[in-house]
PDB file of C-alpha atoms in Angstrom:
ATOM      1  CA  MET A 211       0.001   0.012  -0.094  1.00  0.00           C
ATOM      2  CA  ALA A 212       1.417   3.448  -1.073  1.00  0.00           C
ATOM      3  CA  HIS A 213       1.871   6.223   1.515  1.00  0.00           C
ATOM      4  CA  SER A 214      -0.780   8.943   1.260  1.00  0.00           C
ATOM      5  CA  VAL A 215      -0.450  12.232   2.970  1.00  0.00           C
ATOM      6  CA  SER A 216      -4.070  12.915   2.348  1.00  0.00           C
ATOM      7  CA  ASP A 217      -5.128   9.590   4.159  1.00  0.00           C
ATOM      8  CA  HIS A 218      -2.629  10.005   6.898  1.00  0.00           C
ATOM      9  CA  LEU A 219      -3.366  13.719   7.743  1.00  0.00           C
ATOM     10  CA  HIS A 220      -7.000  13.706   6.638  1.00  0.00           C
ATOM     11  CA  VAL A 221      -6.336  16.793   4.468  1.00  0.00           C
ATOM     12  CA  MET A 222      -6.540  17.345   0.852  1.00  0.00           C
ATOM     13  CA  ILE A 223      -3.180  17.637  -0.716  1.00  0.00           C
ATOM     14  CA  ALA A 224      -4.016  20.985  -2.297  1.00  0.00           C
ATOM     15  CA  ASP A 225      -4.628  22.276   1.188  1.00  0.00           C
ATOM     16  CA  TYR A 226      -1.417  20.878   2.666  1.00  0.00           C
ATOM     17  CA  ASP A 227       0.795  23.910   2.713  1.00  0.00           C
ATOM     18  CA  ARG A 228      -1.765  26.031   4.502  1.00  0.00           C
ATOM     19  CA  PHE A 229      -2.673  23.052   6.857  1.00  0.00           C
ATOM     20  CA  ILE A 230       0.790  22.459   7.941  1.00  0.00           C
ATOM     21  CA  ARG A 231       1.538  26.066   8.810  1.00  0.00           C
ATOM     22  CA  THR A 232      -1.451  25.821  11.223  1.00  0.00           C
ATOM     23  CA  VAL A 233      -0.444  22.559  13.084  1.00  0.00           C
ATOM     24  CA  ILE A 234       3.274  23.365  13.504  1.00  0.00           C
ATOM     25  CA  PRO A 235       3.916  26.265  15.833  1.00  0.00           C
ATOM     26  CA  HIS A 236       6.414  28.956  14.551  1.00  0.00           C
ATOM     27  CA  TYR A 237       6.546  27.006  11.177  1.00  0.00           C
ATOM     28  CA  GLU A 238       7.881  30.271   9.380  1.00  0.00           C
ATOM     29  CA  THR A 239      10.521  30.741  11.998  1.00  0.00           C
ATOM     30  CA  MET A 240      11.462  27.085  11.697  1.00  0.00           C
ATOM     31  CA  ARG A 241      11.991  27.510   7.941  1.00  0.00           C
ATOM     32  CA  ALA A 242      14.072  30.640   8.358  1.00  0.00           C
ATOM     33  CA  VAL A 243      16.395  28.675  10.634  1.00  0.00           C
ATOM     34  CA  GLN A 244      16.600  25.755   8.167  1.00  0.00           C
ATOM     35  CA  LEU A 245      17.594  28.371   5.372  1.00  0.00           C
ATOM     36  CA  GLU A 246      20.242  29.805   7.770  1.00  0.00           C
ATOM     37  CA  LEU A 247      21.713  26.419   8.728  1.00  0.00           C
ATOM     38  CA  LEU A 248      21.629  25.362   4.917  1.00  0.00           C
ATOM     39  CA  ALA A 249      23.732  28.617   4.178  1.00  0.00           C
ATOM     40  CA  ARG A 250      26.331  27.478   6.544  1.00  0.00           C
ATOM     41  CA  CYS A 251      26.836  24.141   5.101  1.00  0.00           C
ATOM     42  CA  LEU A 252      25.675  24.332   1.422  1.00  0.00           C
ATOM     43  CA  PRO A 253      28.105  21.865  -0.460  1.00  0.00           C
ATOM     44  CA  SER A 254      30.388  23.397  -2.994  1.00  0.00           C
ATOM     45  CA  ASP A 255      28.655  21.884  -5.816  1.00  0.00           C
ATOM     46  CA  GLY A 256      25.374  23.362  -4.624  1.00  0.00           C
ATOM     47  CA  ARG A 257      23.560  20.115  -4.530  1.00  0.00           C
ATOM     48  CA  VAL A 258      20.752  19.740  -2.089  1.00  0.00           C
ATOM     49  CA  ILE A 259      18.589  16.715  -1.501  1.00  0.00           C
ATOM     50  CA  ASP A 260      15.241  17.520   0.040  1.00  0.00           C
ATOM     51  CA  LEU A 261      13.970  14.400   1.627  1.00  0.00           C
ATOM     52  CA  GLY A 262      10.096  14.312   2.151  1.00  0.00           C
ATOM     53  CA  GLY A 263       9.908  17.427   0.001  1.00  0.00           C
ATOM     54  CA  GLY A 264       6.131  17.472   0.036  1.00  0.00           C
ATOM     55  CA  THR A 265       4.780  20.158  -2.328  1.00  0.00           C
ATOM     56  CA  CYS A 266       8.174  21.416  -3.095  1.00  0.00           C
ATOM     57  CA  ALA A 267       7.589  24.604  -1.284  1.00  0.00           C
ATOM     58  CA  PHE A 268      10.753  24.513   0.663  1.00  0.00           C
ATOM     59  CA  ALA A 269      12.813  23.435  -2.280  1.00  0.00           C
ATOM     60  CA  ARG A 270      11.418  26.384  -4.310  1.00  0.00           C
ATOM     61  CA  THR A 271      12.563  28.762  -1.351  1.00  0.00           C
ATOM     62  CA  GLU A 272      15.966  27.018  -1.431  1.00  0.00           C
ATOM     63  CA  ALA A 273      16.422  27.529  -5.060  1.00  0.00           C
ATOM     64  CA  GLU A 274      15.417  31.258  -4.871  1.00  0.00           C
ATOM     65  CA  LYS A 275      17.734  31.924  -1.961  1.00  0.00           C
ATOM     66  CA  PHE A 276      20.660  29.829  -3.367  1.00  0.00           C
ATOM     67  CA  PRO A 277      20.235  30.428  -7.162  1.00  0.00           C
ATOM     68  CA  GLY A 278      23.299  28.316  -8.074  1.00  0.00           C
ATOM     69  CA  SER A 279      22.072  25.318  -6.113  1.00  0.00           C
ATOM     70  CA  ARG A 280      20.437  22.162  -7.453  1.00  0.00           C
ATOM     71  CA  VAL A 281      17.635  20.882  -5.398  1.00  0.00           C
ATOM     72  CA  GLU A 282      16.661  17.220  -5.723  1.00  0.00           C
ATOM     73  CA  ILE A 283      13.283  16.426  -4.172  1.00  0.00           C
ATOM     74  CA  TRP A 284      12.350  12.952  -2.832  1.00  0.00           C
ATOM     75  CA  ASN A 285       8.879  12.129  -1.617  1.00  0.00           C
ATOM     76  CA  THR A 286       7.030   8.746  -1.146  1.00  0.00           C
ATOM     77  CA  ASN A 287       3.753  10.347  -2.212  1.00  0.00           C
ATOM     78  CA  GLN A 288       4.055  11.234  -5.893  1.00  0.00           C
ATOM     79  CA  ALA A 289       0.729  13.130  -5.629  1.00  0.00           C
ATOM     80  CA  MET A 290       2.421  15.863  -3.215  1.00  0.00           C
ATOM     81  CA  LEU A 291       5.021  16.610  -5.962  1.00  0.00           C
ATOM     82  CA  GLU A 292       2.341  17.434  -8.429  1.00  0.00           C
ATOM     83  CA  VAL A 293       0.725  20.145  -6.396  1.00  0.00           C
ATOM     84  CA  GLU A 294       1.576  23.922  -6.948  1.00  0.00           C
ATOM     85  CA  PRO A 295       3.229  24.967  -3.677  1.00  0.00           C
ATOM     86  CA  ALA A 296       1.793  27.796  -1.668  1.00  0.00           C
ATOM     87  CA  ARG A 297       3.850  30.896  -1.280  1.00  0.00           C
TER      88      ARG A 297
END
């Protein structure tokens, strides 16, 4: 049986980005810290692997902040990767 975020969290995938920001306290602060940490350890080749990349929202932010980077997104739920991420 394939993993489904929609089934697991009982939320439509299209609503995931908005939903996750309501259930994780200080979500935006957490994301800012993640980007700061990534800036400190970004490999010289700029390759970043985003495990559990969801709707690719964080990968898009990574690519914008580090234009020379190459972000590879992995997710067990293919449907998540097909959703336009919220900004």
